[in-house]
PDB file of C-alpha atoms in Angstrom:
ATOM      1  CA  GLN H   1     277.137-151.680 121.202  1.00 57.00           C
ATOM      2  CA  THR H   2     279.741-153.856 123.854  1.00 60.00           C
ATOM      3  CA  CYS H   3     278.716-157.544 125.695  1.00 58.00           C
ATOM      4  CA  ALA H   4     280.640-157.630 128.207  1.00 60.00           C
ATOM      5  CA  LEU H   5     278.679-161.242 129.684  1.00 68.00           C
ATOM      6  CA  PRO H   6     276.974-163.905 125.984  1.00 77.00           C
ATOM      7  CA  ILE H   7     273.270-163.314 127.940  1.00 77.00           C
ATOM      8  CA  TYR H   8     273.876-160.171 125.297  1.00 76.00           C
ATOM      9  CA  ALA H   9     273.616-162.737 121.905  1.00 82.00           C
ATOM     10  CA  PRO H  10     270.255-163.000 121.125  1.00 81.00           C
ATOM     11  CA  LEU H  11     271.077-158.771 120.740  1.00 77.00           C
ATOM     12  CA  LEU H  12     273.188-160.115 117.443  1.00 79.00           C
ATOM     13  CA  ARG H  13     270.219-161.956 115.908  1.00 71.00           C
ATOM     14  CA  THR H  14     268.779-158.219 115.025  1.00 72.00           C
ATOM     15  CA  LYS H  15     269.853-156.059 112.759  1.00 70.00           C
ATOM     16  CA  ARG H  16     271.579-152.825 114.402  1.00 73.00           C
ATOM     17  CA  PRO H  17     273.303-149.541 113.099  1.00 76.00           C
ATOM     18  CA  TRP H  18     276.156-149.660 115.374  1.00 82.00           C
ATOM     19  CA  PRO H  19     279.100-152.467 115.080  1.00 85.00           C
ATOM     20  CA  ALA H  20     279.834-154.670 118.500  1.00 88.00           C
ATOM     21  CA  VAL H  21     282.496-155.336 120.626  1.00 91.00           C
ATOM     22  CA  TYR H  22     282.920-158.924 122.300  1.00 92.00           C
ATOM     23  CA  ASP H  23     284.518-158.360 126.051  1.00 92.00           C
ATOM     24  CA  ILE H  24     285.492-161.426 127.026  1.00 92.00           C
ATOM     25  CA  THR H  25     286.420-160.991 130.920  1.00 87.00           C
ATOM     26  CA  ASP H  26     285.562-164.104 132.276  1.00 85.00           C
ATOM     27  CA  ASP H  27     286.559-167.637 130.093  1.00 88.00           C
ATOM     28  CA  TRP H  28     282.275-168.946 131.253  1.00 84.00           C
ATOM     29  CA  LEU H  29     282.194-171.350 129.264  1.00 88.00           C
ATOM     30  CA  HIS H  30     284.789-173.027 132.147  1.00 87.00           C
ATOM     31  CA  GLU H  31     282.568-172.391 134.988  1.00 82.00           C
ATOM     32  CA  ASN H  32     280.430-175.522 136.811  1.00 82.00           C
ATOM     33  CA  VAL H  33     277.011-174.704 135.472  1.00 84.00           C
ATOM     34  CA  PRO H  34     274.224-177.938 135.267  1.00 91.00           C
ATOM     35  CA  PRO H  35     274.481-179.359 131.178  1.00 92.00           C
ATOM     36  CA  ARG H  36     271.609-177.185 130.451  1.00 94.00           C
ATOM     37  CA  GLU H  37     272.893-174.141 130.936  1.00 91.00           C
ATOM     38  CA  GLN H  38     276.396-174.459 129.813  1.00 91.00           C
ATOM     39  CA  ARG H  39     274.260-175.592 126.351  1.00 93.00           C
ATOM     40  CA  ARG H  40     273.035-171.903 126.398  1.00 92.00           C
ATOM     41  CA  ARG H  41     276.992-170.953 127.852  1.00 91.00           C
ATOM     42  CA  VAL H  42     277.794-172.845 124.219  1.00 92.00           C
ATOM     43  CA  LEU H  43     275.873-171.447 121.901  1.00 92.00           C
ATOM     44  CA  ARG H  44     275.425-168.113 122.821  1.00 92.00           C
ATOM     45  CA  GLU H  45     279.506-168.069 122.817  1.00 91.00           C
ATOM     46  CA  ARG H  46     279.364-168.685 118.833  1.00 92.00           C
ATOM     47  CA  LEU H  47     276.891-166.398 118.069  1.00 91.00           C
ATOM     48  CA  LEU H  48     279.142-164.076 119.549  1.00 92.00           C
ATOM     49  CA  MET H  49     282.043-164.812 118.265  1.00 93.00           C
ATOM     50  CA  ALA H  50     280.883-165.169 114.015  1.00 91.00           C
ATOM     51  CA  ARG H  51     278.665-162.037 114.809  1.00 89.00           C
ATOM     52  CA  ALA H  52     280.556-159.492 117.466  1.00 91.00           C
ATOM     53  CA  ASP H  53     282.389-156.789 114.927  1.00 91.00           C
ATOM     54  CA  ARG H  54     285.134-157.345 117.106  1.00 93.00           C
ATOM     55  CA  VAL H  55     286.938-159.655 120.361  1.00 95.00           C
ATOM     56  CA  VAL H  56     288.720-158.406 123.093  1.00 95.00           C
ATOM     57  CA  VAL H  57     290.302-160.400 125.751  1.00 94.00           C
ATOM     58  CA  CYS H  58     292.235-159.236 128.910  1.00 91.00           C
ATOM     59  CA  SER H  59     294.122-162.544 128.789  1.00 90.00           C
ATOM     60  CA  PRO H  60     296.800-164.456 127.761  1.00 90.00           C
ATOM     61  CA  ALA H  61     294.818-167.449 127.851  1.00 89.00           C
ATOM     62  CA  LEU H  62     291.785-166.072 127.000  1.00 93.00           C
ATOM     63  CA  ALA H  63     294.021-164.977 123.530  1.00 94.00           C
ATOM     64  CA  ALA H  64     295.613-168.783 123.080  1.00 92.00           C
ATOM     65  CA  ASP H  65     291.976-170.234 123.016  1.00 92.00           C
ATOM     66  CA  ARG H  66     289.498-167.584 121.518  1.00 94.00           C
ATOM     67  CA  SER H  67     292.590-166.685 118.572  1.00 95.00           C
ATOM     68  CA  ARG H  68     291.874-170.146 117.207  1.00 94.00           C
ATOM     69  CA  SER H  69     288.507-169.249 115.984  1.00 91.00           C
ATOM     70  CA  ARG H  70     288.462-165.934 114.980  1.00 94.00           C
ATOM     71  CA  GLN H  71     291.343-162.854 115.712  1.00 96.00           C
ATOM     72  CA  VAL H  72     290.949-161.067 118.967  1.00 96.00           C
ATOM     73  CA  VAL H  73     292.302-157.754 120.249  1.00 96.00           C
ATOM     74  CA  THR H  74     294.082-158.650 123.858  1.00 95.00           C
ATOM     75  CA  ILE H  75     293.177-155.392 126.648  1.00 93.00           C
ATOM     76  CA  SER H  76     295.371-155.933 129.850  1.00 89.00           C
ATOM     77  CA  ASN H  77     293.142-155.079 133.138  1.00 89.00           C
ATOM     78  CA  ALA H  78     294.124-152.157 134.689  1.00 88.00           C
ATOM     79  CA  VAL H  79     293.797-149.589 137.951  1.00 90.00           C
ATOM     80  CA  ASP H  80     293.205-145.846 139.018  1.00 92.00           C
ATOM     81  CA  VAL H  81     296.943-145.215 139.559  1.00 92.00           C
ATOM     82  CA  ASP H  82     295.971-142.791 141.172  1.00 92.00           C
ATOM     83  CA  HIS H  83     293.227-143.305 142.968  1.00 92.00           C
ATOM     84  CA  PHE H  84     295.087-146.537 144.600  1.00 91.00           C
ATOM     85  CA  ARG H  85     298.710-144.683 146.092  1.00 91.00           C
ATOM     86  CA  SER H  86     296.026-141.485 147.612  1.00 92.00           C
ATOM     87  CA  PRO H  87     297.373-142.196 151.466  1.00 93.00           C
ATOM     88  CA  HIS H  88     294.932-143.985 152.533  1.00 94.00           C
ATOM     89  CA  THR H  89     292.932-143.354 156.538  1.00 95.00           C
ATOM     90  CA  ARG H  90     293.209-146.417 158.517  1.00 97.00           C
ATOM     91  CA  PRO H  91     289.258-148.514 158.280  1.00 97.00           C
ATOM     92  CA  THR H  92     287.381-148.369 161.609  1.00 97.00           C
ATOM     93  CA  ASP H  93     286.220-152.306 160.860  1.00 97.00           C
ATOM     94  CA  LEU H  94     289.549-153.550 159.202  1.00 98.00           C
ATOM     95  CA  PRO H  95     290.640-155.971 162.245  1.00 98.00           C
ATOM     96  CA  SER H  96     293.661-155.801 164.331  1.00 97.00           C
ATOM     97  CA  ALA H  97     297.800-156.682 162.493  1.00 96.00           C
ATOM     98  CA  PRO H  98     298.486-159.285 161.729  1.00 97.00           C
ATOM     99  CA  VAL H  99     296.679-159.341 158.815  1.00 97.00           C
ATOM    100  CA  ALA H 100     295.147-160.673 155.874  1.00 97.00           C
ATOM    101  CA  LEU H 101     293.207-159.522 152.486  1.00 96.00           C
ATOM    102  CA  TYR H 102     291.187-160.960 150.512  1.00 95.00           C
ATOM    103  CA  VAL H 103     289.400-157.643 148.029  1.00 94.00           C
ATOM    104  CA  GLY H 104     286.765-159.359 145.585  1.00 92.00           C
ATOM    105  CA  THR H 105     283.530-161.162 144.956  1.00 92.00           C
ATOM    106  CA  LEU H 106     283.484-164.411 147.078  1.00 95.00           C
ATOM    107  CA  HIS H 107     282.689-166.552 145.013  1.00 90.00           C
ATOM    108  CA  ARG H 108     282.661-170.683 144.488  1.00 88.00           C
ATOM    109  CA  GLU H 109     283.947-171.031 141.350  1.00 85.00           C
ATOM    110  CA  ARG H 110     286.612-168.292 142.240  1.00 87.00           C
ATOM    111  CA  LEU H 111     287.955-168.967 146.501  1.00 94.00           C
ATOM    112  CA  ASP H 112     289.519-171.765 147.405  1.00 95.00           C
ATOM    113  CA  LEU H 113     287.417-171.937 150.573  1.00 96.00           C
ATOM    114  CA  ASP H 114     289.149-175.254 152.804  1.00 96.00           C
ATOM    115  CA  LEU H 115     292.150-173.583 151.575  1.00 97.00           C
ATOM    116  CA  VAL H 116     291.182-170.292 153.548  1.00 97.00           C
ATOM    117  CA  VAL H 117     289.352-172.705 156.819  1.00 98.00           C
ATOM    118  CA  GLN H 118     293.737-174.316 156.753  1.00 98.00           C
ATOM    119  CA  ALA H 119     294.838-171.678 156.628  1.00 98.00           C
ATOM    120  CA  ALA H 120     292.606-169.955 159.504  1.00 98.00           C
ATOM    121  CA  ARG H 121     293.010-173.005 161.324  1.00 98.00           C
ATOM    122  CA  HIS H 122     297.047-173.119 161.313  1.00 98.00           C
ATOM    123  CA  LEU H 123     297.269-168.944 161.909  1.00 98.00           C
ATOM    124  CA  PRO H 124     295.541-168.291 164.547  1.00 98.00           C
ATOM    125  CA  HIS H 125     297.040-164.790 165.394  1.00 98.00           C
ATOM    126  CA  VAL H 126     296.545-164.419 161.747  1.00 98.00           C
ATOM    127  CA  ASN H 127     293.262-162.467 160.557  1.00 98.00           C
ATOM    128  CA  PHE H 128     292.382-163.437 157.216  1.00 98.00           C
ATOM    129  CA  THR H 129     289.798-160.773 156.451  1.00 98.00           C
ATOM    130  CA  PHE H 130     287.136-160.717 153.086  1.00 98.00           C
ATOM    131  CA  VAL H 131     286.303-157.609 151.487  1.00 97.00           C
ATOM    132  CA  GLY H 132     283.783-157.232 148.723  1.00 96.00           C
ATOM    133  CA  PRO H 133     280.428-158.904 147.282  1.00 96.00           C
ATOM    134  CA  ASN H 134     279.684-162.441 148.765  1.00 96.00           C
ATOM    135  CA  ALA H 135     277.742-164.977 146.406  1.00 95.00           C
ATOM    136  CA  LEU H 136     278.634-168.001 149.023  1.00 96.00           C
ATOM    137  CA  THR H 137     275.742-169.362 150.426  1.00 95.00           C
ATOM    138  CA  ASP H 138     274.516-170.019 153.472  1.00 96.00           C
ATOM    139  CA  GLY H 139     276.555-174.359 153.507  1.00 96.00           C
ATOM    140  CA  GLU H 140     279.808-172.919 152.149  1.00 96.00           C
ATOM    141  CA  GLU H 141     280.028-169.675 154.396  1.00 96.00           C
ATOM    142  CA  ALA H 142     279.568-171.888 157.733  1.00 96.00           C
ATOM    143  CA  PRO H 143     282.621-173.025 157.991  1.00 96.00           C
ATOM    144  CA  LEU H 144     283.840-169.491 156.891  1.00 97.00           C
ATOM    145  CA  ARG H 145     281.591-167.659 159.972  1.00 96.00           C
ATOM    146  CA  SER H 146     282.530-170.625 162.583  1.00 97.00           C
ATOM    147  CA  LEU H 147     286.629-168.741 162.770  1.00 98.00           C
ATOM    148  CA  PRO H 148     286.918-166.530 165.304  1.00 98.00           C
ATOM    149  CA  ASN H 149     290.081-164.948 162.702  1.00 98.00           C
ATOM    150  CA  VAL H 150     288.216-164.992 159.756  1.00 98.00           C
ATOM    151  CA  HIS H 151     286.051-161.671 158.738  1.00 98.00           C
ATOM    152  CA  LEU H 152     283.779-161.582 156.189  1.00 98.00           C
ATOM    153  CA  LEU H 153     283.098-157.761 155.617  1.00 98.00           C
ATOM    154  CA  GLY H 154     280.671-157.738 152.631  1.00 97.00           C
ATOM    155  CA  ALA H 155     281.440-155.074 149.874  1.00 97.00           C
ATOM    156  CA  ARG H 156     282.211-151.320 150.474  1.00 97.00           C
ATOM    157  CA  PRO H 157     282.199-148.119 147.636  1.00 96.00           C
ATOM    158  CA  TYR H 158     285.225-148.582 144.956  1.00 94.00           C
ATOM    159  CA  ALA H 159     286.810-144.532 146.898  1.00 95.00           C
ATOM    160  CA  ALA H 160     287.110-146.632 150.496  1.00 96.00           C
ATOM    161  CA  VAL H 161     288.899-150.075 148.727  1.00 95.00           C
ATOM    162  CA  PRO H 162     292.381-148.306 148.725  1.00 94.00           C
ATOM    163  CA  GLY H 163     292.211-147.666 152.618  1.00 95.00           C
ATOM    164  CA  TYR H 164     292.210-151.770 152.973  1.00 96.00           C
ATOM    165  CA  LEU H 165     295.131-152.872 150.486  1.00 94.00           C
ATOM    166  CA  GLN H 166     296.605-149.908 152.110  1.00 94.00           C
ATOM    167  CA  HIS H 167     296.402-151.174 155.888  1.00 95.00           C
ATOM    168  CA  CYS H 168     296.823-154.485 155.463  1.00 94.00           C
ATOM    169  CA  ASP H 169     300.067-156.783 156.412  1.00 93.00           C
ATOM    170  CA  VAL H 170     299.747-158.908 153.278  1.00 93.00           C
ATOM    171  CA  PHE H 171     297.280-159.747 150.691  1.00 92.00           C
ATOM    172  CA  ILE H 172     295.937-163.141 149.562  1.00 94.00           C
ATOM    173  CA  VAL H 173     294.638-164.417 146.019  1.00 91.00           C
ATOM    174  CA  PRO H 174     293.394-168.279 147.341  1.00 93.00           C
ATOM    175  CA  HIS H 175     292.151-169.177 144.175  1.00 90.00           C
ATOM    176  CA  VAL H 176     291.027-172.904 143.600  1.00 91.00           C
ATOM    177  CA  VAL H 177     293.362-173.797 140.069  1.00 89.00           C
ATOM    178  CA  THR H 178     290.634-174.520 136.921  1.00 86.00           C
ATOM    179  CA  PRO H 179     290.923-173.707 133.398  1.00 84.00           C
ATOM    180  CA  PHE H 180     288.030-171.177 135.142  1.00 81.00           C
ATOM    181  CA  THR H 181     290.746-169.163 137.006  1.00 81.00           C
ATOM    182  CA  GLU H 182     293.567-169.401 134.786  1.00 82.00           C
ATOM    183  CA  SER H 183     291.895-167.163 132.099  1.00 82.00           C
ATOM    184  CA  LEU H 184     291.631-164.469 134.935  1.00 79.00           C
ATOM    185  CA  ASP H 185     293.729-160.984 134.825  1.00 81.00           C
ATOM    186  CA  PRO H 186     292.998-160.222 138.473  1.00 81.00           C
ATOM    187  CA  ILE H 187     292.157-156.966 138.657  1.00 85.00           C
ATOM    188  CA  LYS H 188     293.780-156.975 142.535  1.00 83.00           C
ATOM    189  CA  LEU H 189     296.869-158.322 141.311  1.00 81.00           C
ATOM    190  CA  TYR H 190     297.297-154.667 139.348  1.00 85.00           C
ATOM    191  CA  GLU H 191     295.673-152.130 142.447  1.00 87.00           C
ATOM    192  CA  CYS H 192     297.758-154.552 145.312  1.00 80.00           C
ATOM    193  CA  ARG H 193     301.196-154.036 142.741  1.00 82.00           C
ATOM    194  CA  GLU H 194     300.313-149.722 142.711  1.00 84.00           C
ATOM    195  CA  ILE H 195     300.239-150.384 146.343  1.00 82.00           C
ATOM    196  CA  GLY H 196     303.423-151.911 146.712  1.00 74.00           C
ATOM    197  CA  ARG H 197     301.549-154.709 149.277  1.00 64.00           C
ATOM    198  CA  ALA H 198     302.911-157.830 149.773  1.00 56.00           C
ATOM    199  CA  HIS H 199     300.517-160.723 148.087  1.00 56.00           C
ATOM    200  CA  VAL H 200     300.686-164.476 147.776  1.00 57.00           C
TER     201      VAL H 200
END
């Protein structure tokens, strides 16, 4: 049994005939949530760290933090090299060049929305394009949608993602710098490295 999200921690309170692995991909203890939810997350984390047979993390920051309480195993993220290197046609909904592309979930805990707005205003000739699930509220999304050179395309199938990466001009990761984002090992960086795309 693998627990990738702490919400499954209660499963470890009962007897189980199989080993359990706690797979930590994001440090949700650093996400900005109400105090009550934060207390729940801390309790779940303690239970998982105490009862899981193995704890796996994906980044050096997570390893440094979690290894203070027990032994952990670091397994970095990776991508399907052939999938991202195989040539794809240019997606029909990709705006005209130059395109600055972000692929990933649009979430206020990750994206520096003010930075994106400032960059889009400063570079009106660049089409800032976002591909991925949109978890922004209407209020968070409104400043982006007000700019003609910002394009929120929404989620796309995994099979289609290489086409966007291969035909953009630069790949951007405009994350806020917080303990939460510093704990990440972004898969998107591995993706753009495999296709040889510049990234900032």
